[in-house]
PDB file of C-alpha atoms in Angstrom:
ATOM      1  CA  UNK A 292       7.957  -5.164 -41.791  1.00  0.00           C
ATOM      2  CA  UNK A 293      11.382  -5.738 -40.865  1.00  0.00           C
ATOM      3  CA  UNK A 294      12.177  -6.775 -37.372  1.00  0.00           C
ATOM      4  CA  UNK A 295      15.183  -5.975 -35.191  1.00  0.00           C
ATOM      5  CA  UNK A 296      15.700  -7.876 -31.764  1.00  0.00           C
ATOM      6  CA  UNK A 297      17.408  -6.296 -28.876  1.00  0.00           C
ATOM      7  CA  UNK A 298      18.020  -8.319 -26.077  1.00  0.00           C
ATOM      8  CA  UNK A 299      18.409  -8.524 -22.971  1.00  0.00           C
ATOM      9  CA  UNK A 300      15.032  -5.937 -22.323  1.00  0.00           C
ATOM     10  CA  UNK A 301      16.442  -5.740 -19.154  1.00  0.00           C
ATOM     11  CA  UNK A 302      19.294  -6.290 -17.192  1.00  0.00           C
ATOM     12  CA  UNK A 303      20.388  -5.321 -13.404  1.00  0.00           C
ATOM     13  CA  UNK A 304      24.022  -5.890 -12.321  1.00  0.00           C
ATOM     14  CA  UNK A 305      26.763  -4.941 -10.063  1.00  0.00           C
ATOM     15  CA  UNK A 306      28.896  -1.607 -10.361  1.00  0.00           C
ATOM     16  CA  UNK A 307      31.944  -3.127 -11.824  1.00  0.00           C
ATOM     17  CA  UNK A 308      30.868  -5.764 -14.397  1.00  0.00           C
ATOM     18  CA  UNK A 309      30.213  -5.708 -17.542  1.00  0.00           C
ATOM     19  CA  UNK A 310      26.927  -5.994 -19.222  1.00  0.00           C
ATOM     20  CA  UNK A 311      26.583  -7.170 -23.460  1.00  0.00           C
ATOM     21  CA  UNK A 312      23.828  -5.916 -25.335  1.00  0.00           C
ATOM     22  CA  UNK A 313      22.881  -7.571 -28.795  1.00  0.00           C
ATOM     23  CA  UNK A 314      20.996  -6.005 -31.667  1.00  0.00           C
ATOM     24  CA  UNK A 315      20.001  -8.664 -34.277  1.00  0.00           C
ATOM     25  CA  UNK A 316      18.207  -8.241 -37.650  1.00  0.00           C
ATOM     26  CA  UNK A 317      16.437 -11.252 -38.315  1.00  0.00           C
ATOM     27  CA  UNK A 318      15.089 -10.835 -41.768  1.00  0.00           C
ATOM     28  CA  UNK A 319      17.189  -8.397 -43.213  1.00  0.00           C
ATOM     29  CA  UNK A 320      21.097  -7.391 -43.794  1.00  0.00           C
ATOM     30  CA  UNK A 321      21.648  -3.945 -41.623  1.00  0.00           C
ATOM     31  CA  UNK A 322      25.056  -2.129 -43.556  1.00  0.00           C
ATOM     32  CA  UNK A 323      24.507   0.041 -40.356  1.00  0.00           C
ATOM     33  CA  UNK A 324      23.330  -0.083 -37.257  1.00  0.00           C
ATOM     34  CA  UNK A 325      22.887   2.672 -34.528  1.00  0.00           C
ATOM     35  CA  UNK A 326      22.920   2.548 -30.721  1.00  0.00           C
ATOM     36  CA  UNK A 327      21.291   5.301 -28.430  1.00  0.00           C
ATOM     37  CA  UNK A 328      20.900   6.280 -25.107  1.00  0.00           C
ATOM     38  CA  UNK A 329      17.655   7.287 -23.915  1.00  0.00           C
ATOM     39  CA  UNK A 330      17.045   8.843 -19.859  1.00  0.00           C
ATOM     40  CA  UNK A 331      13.352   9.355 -18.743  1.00  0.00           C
ATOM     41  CA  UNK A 332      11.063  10.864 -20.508  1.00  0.00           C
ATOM     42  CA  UNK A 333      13.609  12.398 -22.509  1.00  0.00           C
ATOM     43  CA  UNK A 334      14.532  12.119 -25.900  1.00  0.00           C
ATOM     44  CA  UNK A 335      17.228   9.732 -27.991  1.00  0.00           C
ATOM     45  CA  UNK A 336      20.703  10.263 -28.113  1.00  0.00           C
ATOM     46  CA  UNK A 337      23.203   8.905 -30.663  1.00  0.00           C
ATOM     47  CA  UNK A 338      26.155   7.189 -29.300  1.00  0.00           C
ATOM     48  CA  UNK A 339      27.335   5.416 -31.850  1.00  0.00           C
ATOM     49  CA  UNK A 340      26.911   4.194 -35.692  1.00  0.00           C
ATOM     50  CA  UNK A 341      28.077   1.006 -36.058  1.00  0.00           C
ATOM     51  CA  UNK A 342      29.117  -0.325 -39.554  1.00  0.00           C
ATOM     52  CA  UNK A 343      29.597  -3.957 -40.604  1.00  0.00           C
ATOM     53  CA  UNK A 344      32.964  -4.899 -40.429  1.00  0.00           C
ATOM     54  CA  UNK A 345      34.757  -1.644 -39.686  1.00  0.00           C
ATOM     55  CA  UNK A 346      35.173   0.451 -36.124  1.00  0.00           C
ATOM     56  CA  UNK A 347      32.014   2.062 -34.816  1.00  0.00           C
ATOM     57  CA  UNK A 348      32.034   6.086 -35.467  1.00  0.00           C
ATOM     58  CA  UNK A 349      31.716   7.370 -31.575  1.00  0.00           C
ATOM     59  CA  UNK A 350      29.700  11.079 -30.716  1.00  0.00           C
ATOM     60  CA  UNK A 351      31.260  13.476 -29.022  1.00  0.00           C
ATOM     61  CA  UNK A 352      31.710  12.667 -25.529  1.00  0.00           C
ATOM     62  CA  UNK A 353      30.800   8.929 -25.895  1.00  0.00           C
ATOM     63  CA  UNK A 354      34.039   7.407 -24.150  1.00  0.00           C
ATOM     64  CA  UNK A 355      34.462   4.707 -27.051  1.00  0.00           C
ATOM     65  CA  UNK A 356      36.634   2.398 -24.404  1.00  0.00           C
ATOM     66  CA  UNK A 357      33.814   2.540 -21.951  1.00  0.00           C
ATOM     67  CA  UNK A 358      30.933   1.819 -24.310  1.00  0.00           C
ATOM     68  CA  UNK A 359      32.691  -0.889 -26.900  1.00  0.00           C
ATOM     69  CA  UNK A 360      30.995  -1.974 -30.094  1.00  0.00           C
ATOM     70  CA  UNK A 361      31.371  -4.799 -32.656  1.00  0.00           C
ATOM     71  CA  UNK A 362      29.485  -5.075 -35.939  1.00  0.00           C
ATOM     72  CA  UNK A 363      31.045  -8.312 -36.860  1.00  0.00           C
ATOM     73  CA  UNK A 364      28.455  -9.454 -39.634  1.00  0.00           C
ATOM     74  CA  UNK A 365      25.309  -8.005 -41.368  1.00  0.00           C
ATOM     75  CA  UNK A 366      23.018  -9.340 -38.890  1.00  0.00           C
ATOM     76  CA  UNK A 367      24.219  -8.468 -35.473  1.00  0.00           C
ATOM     77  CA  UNK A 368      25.955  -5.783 -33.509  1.00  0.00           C
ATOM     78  CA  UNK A 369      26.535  -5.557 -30.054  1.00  0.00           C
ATOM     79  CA  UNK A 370      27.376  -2.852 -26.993  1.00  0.00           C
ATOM     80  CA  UNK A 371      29.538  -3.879 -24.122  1.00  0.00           C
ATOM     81  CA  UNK A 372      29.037  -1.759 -21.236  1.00  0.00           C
ATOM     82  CA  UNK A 373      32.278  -2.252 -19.207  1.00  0.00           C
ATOM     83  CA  UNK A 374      32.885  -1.538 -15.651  1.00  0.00           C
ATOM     84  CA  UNK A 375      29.575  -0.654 -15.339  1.00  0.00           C
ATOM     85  CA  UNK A 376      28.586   2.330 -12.806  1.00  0.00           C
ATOM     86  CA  UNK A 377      25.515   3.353 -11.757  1.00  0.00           C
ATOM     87  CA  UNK A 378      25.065   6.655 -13.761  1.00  0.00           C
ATOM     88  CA  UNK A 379      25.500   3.753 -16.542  1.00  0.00           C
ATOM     89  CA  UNK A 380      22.032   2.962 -15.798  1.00  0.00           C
ATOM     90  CA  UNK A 381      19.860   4.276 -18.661  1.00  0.00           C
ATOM     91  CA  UNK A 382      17.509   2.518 -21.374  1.00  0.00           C
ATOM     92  CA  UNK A 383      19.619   1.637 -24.625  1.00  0.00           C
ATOM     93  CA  UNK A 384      18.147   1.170 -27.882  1.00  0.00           C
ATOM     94  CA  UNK A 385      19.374   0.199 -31.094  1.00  0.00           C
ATOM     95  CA  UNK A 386      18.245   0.371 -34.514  1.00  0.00           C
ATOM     96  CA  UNK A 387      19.400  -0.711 -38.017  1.00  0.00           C
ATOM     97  CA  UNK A 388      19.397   0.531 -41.848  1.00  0.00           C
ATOM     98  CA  UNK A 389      18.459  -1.276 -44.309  1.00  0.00           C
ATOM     99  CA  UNK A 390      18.843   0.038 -48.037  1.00  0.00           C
ATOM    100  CA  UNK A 391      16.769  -1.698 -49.537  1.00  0.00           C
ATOM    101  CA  UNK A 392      13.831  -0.103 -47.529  1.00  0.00           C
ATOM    102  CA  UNK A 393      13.748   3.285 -48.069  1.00  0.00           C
ATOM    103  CA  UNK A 394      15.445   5.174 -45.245  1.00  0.00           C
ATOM    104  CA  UNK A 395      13.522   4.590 -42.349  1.00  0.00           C
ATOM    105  CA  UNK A 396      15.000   2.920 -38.840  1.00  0.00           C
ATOM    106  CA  UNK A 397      13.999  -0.246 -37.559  1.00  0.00           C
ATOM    107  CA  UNK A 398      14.614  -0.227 -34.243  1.00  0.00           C
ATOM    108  CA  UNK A 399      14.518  -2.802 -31.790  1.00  0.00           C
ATOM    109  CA  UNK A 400      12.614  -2.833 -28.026  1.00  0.00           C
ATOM    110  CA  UNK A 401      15.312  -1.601 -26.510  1.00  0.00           C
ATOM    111  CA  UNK A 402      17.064  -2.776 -22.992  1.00  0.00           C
ATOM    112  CA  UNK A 403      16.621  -1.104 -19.411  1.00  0.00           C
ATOM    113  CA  UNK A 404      20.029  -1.384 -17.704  1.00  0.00           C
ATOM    114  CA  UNK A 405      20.444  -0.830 -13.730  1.00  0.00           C
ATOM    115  CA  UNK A 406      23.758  -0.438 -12.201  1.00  0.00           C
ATOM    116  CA  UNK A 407      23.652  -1.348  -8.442  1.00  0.00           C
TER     117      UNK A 407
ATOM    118  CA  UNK B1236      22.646  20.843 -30.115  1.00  0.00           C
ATOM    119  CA  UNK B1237      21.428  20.014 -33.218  1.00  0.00           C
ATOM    120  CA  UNK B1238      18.594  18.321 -31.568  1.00  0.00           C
ATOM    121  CA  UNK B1239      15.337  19.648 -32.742  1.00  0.00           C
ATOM    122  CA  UNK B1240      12.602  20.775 -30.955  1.00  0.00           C
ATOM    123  CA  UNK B1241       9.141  19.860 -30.657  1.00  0.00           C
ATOM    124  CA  UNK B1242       6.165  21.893 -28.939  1.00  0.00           C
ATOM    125  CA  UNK B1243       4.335  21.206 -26.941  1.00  0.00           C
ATOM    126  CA  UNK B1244       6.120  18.511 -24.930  1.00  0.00           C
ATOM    127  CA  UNK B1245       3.458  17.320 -23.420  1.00  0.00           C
ATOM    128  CA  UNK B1246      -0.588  17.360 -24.788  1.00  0.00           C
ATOM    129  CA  UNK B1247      -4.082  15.669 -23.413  1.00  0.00           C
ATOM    130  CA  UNK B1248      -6.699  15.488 -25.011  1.00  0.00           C
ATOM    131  CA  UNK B1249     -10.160  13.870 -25.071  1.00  0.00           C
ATOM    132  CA  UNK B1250     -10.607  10.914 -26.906  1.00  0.00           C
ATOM    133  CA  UNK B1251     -11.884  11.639 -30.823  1.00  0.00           C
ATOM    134  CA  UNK B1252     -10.688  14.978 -30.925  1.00  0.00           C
ATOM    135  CA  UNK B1253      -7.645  15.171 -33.505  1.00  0.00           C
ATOM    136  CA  UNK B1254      -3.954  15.888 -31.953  1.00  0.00           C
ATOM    137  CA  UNK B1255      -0.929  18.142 -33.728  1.00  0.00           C
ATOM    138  CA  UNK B1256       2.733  18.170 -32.751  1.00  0.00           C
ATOM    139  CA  UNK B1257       5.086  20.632 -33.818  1.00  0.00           C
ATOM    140  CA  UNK B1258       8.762  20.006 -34.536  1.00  0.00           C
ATOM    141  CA  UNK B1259      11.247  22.453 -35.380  1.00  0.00           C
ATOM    142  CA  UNK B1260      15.195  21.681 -36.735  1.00  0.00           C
ATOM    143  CA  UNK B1261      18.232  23.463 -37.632  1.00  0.00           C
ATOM    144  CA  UNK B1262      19.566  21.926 -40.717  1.00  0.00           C
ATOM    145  CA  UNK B1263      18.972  21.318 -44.456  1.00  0.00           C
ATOM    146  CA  UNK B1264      17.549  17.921 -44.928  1.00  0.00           C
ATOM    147  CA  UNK B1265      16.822  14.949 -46.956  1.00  0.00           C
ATOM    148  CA  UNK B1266      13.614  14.214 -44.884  1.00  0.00           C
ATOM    149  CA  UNK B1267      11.704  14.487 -41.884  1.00  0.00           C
ATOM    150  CA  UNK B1268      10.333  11.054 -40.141  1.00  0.00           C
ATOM    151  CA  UNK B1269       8.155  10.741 -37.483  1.00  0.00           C
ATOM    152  CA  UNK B1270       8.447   7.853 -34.581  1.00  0.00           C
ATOM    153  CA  UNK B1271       5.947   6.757 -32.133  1.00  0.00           C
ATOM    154  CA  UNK B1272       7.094   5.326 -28.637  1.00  0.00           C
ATOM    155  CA  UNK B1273       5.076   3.477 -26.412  1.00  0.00           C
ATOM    156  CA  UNK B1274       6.387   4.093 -22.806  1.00  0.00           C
ATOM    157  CA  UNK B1275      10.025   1.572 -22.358  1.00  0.00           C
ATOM    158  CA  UNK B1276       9.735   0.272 -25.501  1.00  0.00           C
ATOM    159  CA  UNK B1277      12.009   0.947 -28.964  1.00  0.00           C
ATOM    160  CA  UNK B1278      10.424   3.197 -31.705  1.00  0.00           C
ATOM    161  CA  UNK B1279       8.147   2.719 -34.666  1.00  0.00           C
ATOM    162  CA  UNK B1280       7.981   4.622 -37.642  1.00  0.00           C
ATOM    163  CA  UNK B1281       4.933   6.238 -38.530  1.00  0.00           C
ATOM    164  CA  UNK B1282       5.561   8.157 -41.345  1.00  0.00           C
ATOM    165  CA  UNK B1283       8.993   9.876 -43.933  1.00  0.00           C
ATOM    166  CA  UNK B1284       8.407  12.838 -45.409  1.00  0.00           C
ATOM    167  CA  UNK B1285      10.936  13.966 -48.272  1.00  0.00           C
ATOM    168  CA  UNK B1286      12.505  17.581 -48.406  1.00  0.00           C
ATOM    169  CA  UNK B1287      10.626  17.872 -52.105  1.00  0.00           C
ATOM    170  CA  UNK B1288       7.267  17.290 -50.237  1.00  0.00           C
ATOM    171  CA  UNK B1289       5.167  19.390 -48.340  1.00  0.00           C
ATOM    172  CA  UNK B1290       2.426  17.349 -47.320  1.00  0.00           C
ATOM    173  CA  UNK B1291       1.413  13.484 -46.958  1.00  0.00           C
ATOM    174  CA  UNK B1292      -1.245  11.555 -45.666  1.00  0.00           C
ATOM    175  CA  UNK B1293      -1.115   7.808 -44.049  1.00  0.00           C
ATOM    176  CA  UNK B1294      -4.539   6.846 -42.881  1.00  0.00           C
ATOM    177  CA  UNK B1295      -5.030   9.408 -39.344  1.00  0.00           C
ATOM    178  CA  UNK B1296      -1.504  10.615 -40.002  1.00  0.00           C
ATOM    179  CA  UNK B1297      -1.226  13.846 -41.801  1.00  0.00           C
ATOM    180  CA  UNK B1298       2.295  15.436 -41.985  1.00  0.00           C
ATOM    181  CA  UNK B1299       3.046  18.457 -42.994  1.00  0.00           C
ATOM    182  CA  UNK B1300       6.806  20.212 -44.358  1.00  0.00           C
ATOM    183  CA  UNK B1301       8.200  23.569 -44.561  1.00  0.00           C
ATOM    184  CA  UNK B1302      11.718  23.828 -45.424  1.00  0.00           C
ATOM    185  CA  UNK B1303      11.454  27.264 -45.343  1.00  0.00           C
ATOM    186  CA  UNK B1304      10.838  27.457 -41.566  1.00  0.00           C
ATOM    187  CA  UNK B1305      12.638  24.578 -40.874  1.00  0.00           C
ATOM    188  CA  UNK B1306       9.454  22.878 -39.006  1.00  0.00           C
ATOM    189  CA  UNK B1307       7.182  19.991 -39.833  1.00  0.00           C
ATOM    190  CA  UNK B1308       3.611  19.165 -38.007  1.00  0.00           C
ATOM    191  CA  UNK B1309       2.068  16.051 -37.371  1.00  0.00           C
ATOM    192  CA  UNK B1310      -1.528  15.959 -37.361  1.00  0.00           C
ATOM    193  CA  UNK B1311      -3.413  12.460 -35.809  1.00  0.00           C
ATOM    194  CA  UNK B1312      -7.233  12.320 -36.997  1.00  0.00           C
ATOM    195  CA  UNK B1313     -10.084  10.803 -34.287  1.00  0.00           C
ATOM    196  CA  UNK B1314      -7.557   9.850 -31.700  1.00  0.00           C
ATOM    197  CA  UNK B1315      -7.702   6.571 -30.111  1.00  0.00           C
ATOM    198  CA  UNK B1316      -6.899   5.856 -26.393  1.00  0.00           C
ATOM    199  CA  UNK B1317      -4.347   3.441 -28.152  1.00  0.00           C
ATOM    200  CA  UNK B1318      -2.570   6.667 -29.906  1.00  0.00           C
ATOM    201  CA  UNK B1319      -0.907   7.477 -26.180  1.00  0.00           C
ATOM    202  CA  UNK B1320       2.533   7.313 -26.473  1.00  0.00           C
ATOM    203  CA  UNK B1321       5.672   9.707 -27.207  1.00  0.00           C
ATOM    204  CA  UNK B1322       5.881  10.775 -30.648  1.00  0.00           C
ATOM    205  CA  UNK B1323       9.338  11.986 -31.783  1.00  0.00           C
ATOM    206  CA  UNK B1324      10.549  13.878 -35.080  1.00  0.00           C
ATOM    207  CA  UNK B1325      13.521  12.672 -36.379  1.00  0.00           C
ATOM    208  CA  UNK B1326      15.389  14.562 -39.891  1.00  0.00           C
ATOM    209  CA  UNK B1327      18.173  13.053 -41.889  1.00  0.00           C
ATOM    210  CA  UNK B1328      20.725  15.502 -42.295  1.00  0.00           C
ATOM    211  CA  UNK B1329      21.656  16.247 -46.048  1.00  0.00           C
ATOM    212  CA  UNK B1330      25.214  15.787 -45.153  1.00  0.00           C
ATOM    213  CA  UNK B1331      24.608  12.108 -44.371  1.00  0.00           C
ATOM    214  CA  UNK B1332      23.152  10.506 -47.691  1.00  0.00           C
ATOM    215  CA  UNK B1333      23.234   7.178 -47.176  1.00  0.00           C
ATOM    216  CA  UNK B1334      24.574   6.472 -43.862  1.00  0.00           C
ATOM    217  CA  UNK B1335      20.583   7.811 -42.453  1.00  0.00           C
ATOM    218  CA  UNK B1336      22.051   9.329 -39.192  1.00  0.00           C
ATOM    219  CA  UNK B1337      18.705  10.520 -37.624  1.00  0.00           C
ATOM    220  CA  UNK B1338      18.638  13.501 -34.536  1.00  0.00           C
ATOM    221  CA  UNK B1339      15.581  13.003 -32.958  1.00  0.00           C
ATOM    222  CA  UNK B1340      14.101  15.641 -31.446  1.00  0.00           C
ATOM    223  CA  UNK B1341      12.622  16.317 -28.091  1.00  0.00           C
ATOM    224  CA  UNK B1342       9.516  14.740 -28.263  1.00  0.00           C
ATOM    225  CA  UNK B1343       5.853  15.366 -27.415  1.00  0.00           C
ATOM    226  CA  UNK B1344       4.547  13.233 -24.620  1.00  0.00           C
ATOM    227  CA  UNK B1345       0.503  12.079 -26.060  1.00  0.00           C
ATOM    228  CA  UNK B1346      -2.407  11.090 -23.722  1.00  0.00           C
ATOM    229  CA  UNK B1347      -5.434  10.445 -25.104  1.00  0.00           C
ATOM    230  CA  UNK B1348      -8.835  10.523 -22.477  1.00  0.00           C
ATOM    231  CA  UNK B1349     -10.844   7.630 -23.339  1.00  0.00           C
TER     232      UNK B1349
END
């Protein structure tokens, strides 16, 4: 199947800084990518869809300068947490489209962030 | 919220007996998928079931559709202590063909007694 890799899995850092995830498809090109937001034992919630080579589409209430994406080629996307606070904290995930695979998700093992 | 809802949120049961989850959404759909999440890890699809379809099998996994009331079960055969996890419904609205925008819905939390 295909495989999507999220790193880091984890990451603690100060309030303050800013904190890059990357979502990589490494056997497949992903026209789209997604990145949630998941709290405890709760369930997945979009914050963006990231498209190759065009602006990420932001939910409502998803501060797009606070949470800033780039999709700058088919195999990789990333989130930049900046000035990171601690009600930043959460688990993100990501997960990409790929067309030629029916219309499932791939999604990749996601990335515990901790904002001190 | 669009978010859909699944029942029961939470379900134990002995080991071998078979396990059903419930989810219900609000939309018209393409098709309903359902996601398995081991506990602080990214998801896994199980199993897509199209809006055309009202039933489909893969190996324990039976799924079943009903556009009509907007709900969809999963049923998981001779459960395995390996089946814990979350499992989440997730439906493709019809107004995103193509893009495969998913809203997941609340999940039901699975723990299987050995």
């Amino acid at each position: 199947g295909a495989v999507v890799s999220q790193h880091p899995s984890w990451v603690i850092c100060k309030s303050g800084t800013s904190v890059k995830i990357e979502c990589r498809s490494l056997d497949f090109q992903a026209t789209t990518m997604f990145w949630y937001r998941q709290f405890p034992k709760q369930s997945l919630m979009l914050m963006a869809t990231s498209n190759e080579g065009s602006k990420a589409t932001y939910e409502q209430g998803v501060e797009k300068d606070k949470f800033l994406i780039n999709h700058a080629s088919l195999t990789l996307s990333t989130l930049t947490v900046t000035s990171a606070h601690p009600e930043d904290s959460s688990f993100y995930i990501c997960s990409a489209f790929d067309r030629r695979r029916d219309e499932k998700l791939f999604f990749g093992s996601g990335t515990q962030l901790s904002v001190l | 919220s669009q978010q859909g809802e699944e029942d029961p949120q939470a379900l134990s049961i002995q080991e071998g007996e078979n396990a059903t989850m419930n989810c219900s959404y609000k939309t018209s759909i393409n098709n309903l998928q359902w996601y398995r999440q081991n506990s602080g890890r990214g998801l896994v699809h199980l199993i897509l079931i199209r809006s055309n379809e009202r039933e489909k099998h893969s190996g324990r996994l039976r799924v079943t559709l009903d556009t009509s009331k907007k709900s969809s079960s999963l049923l998981i055969t001779a459960s395995r202590a390996a089946d814990t996890a979350s499992y989440f419904c997730a439906t493709a609205d019809i107004s995103n063909f193509g893009n495969e925008k998913l809203t997941f819905g609340t999940g039901t939390r699975l723990t299987i007694i050995p």
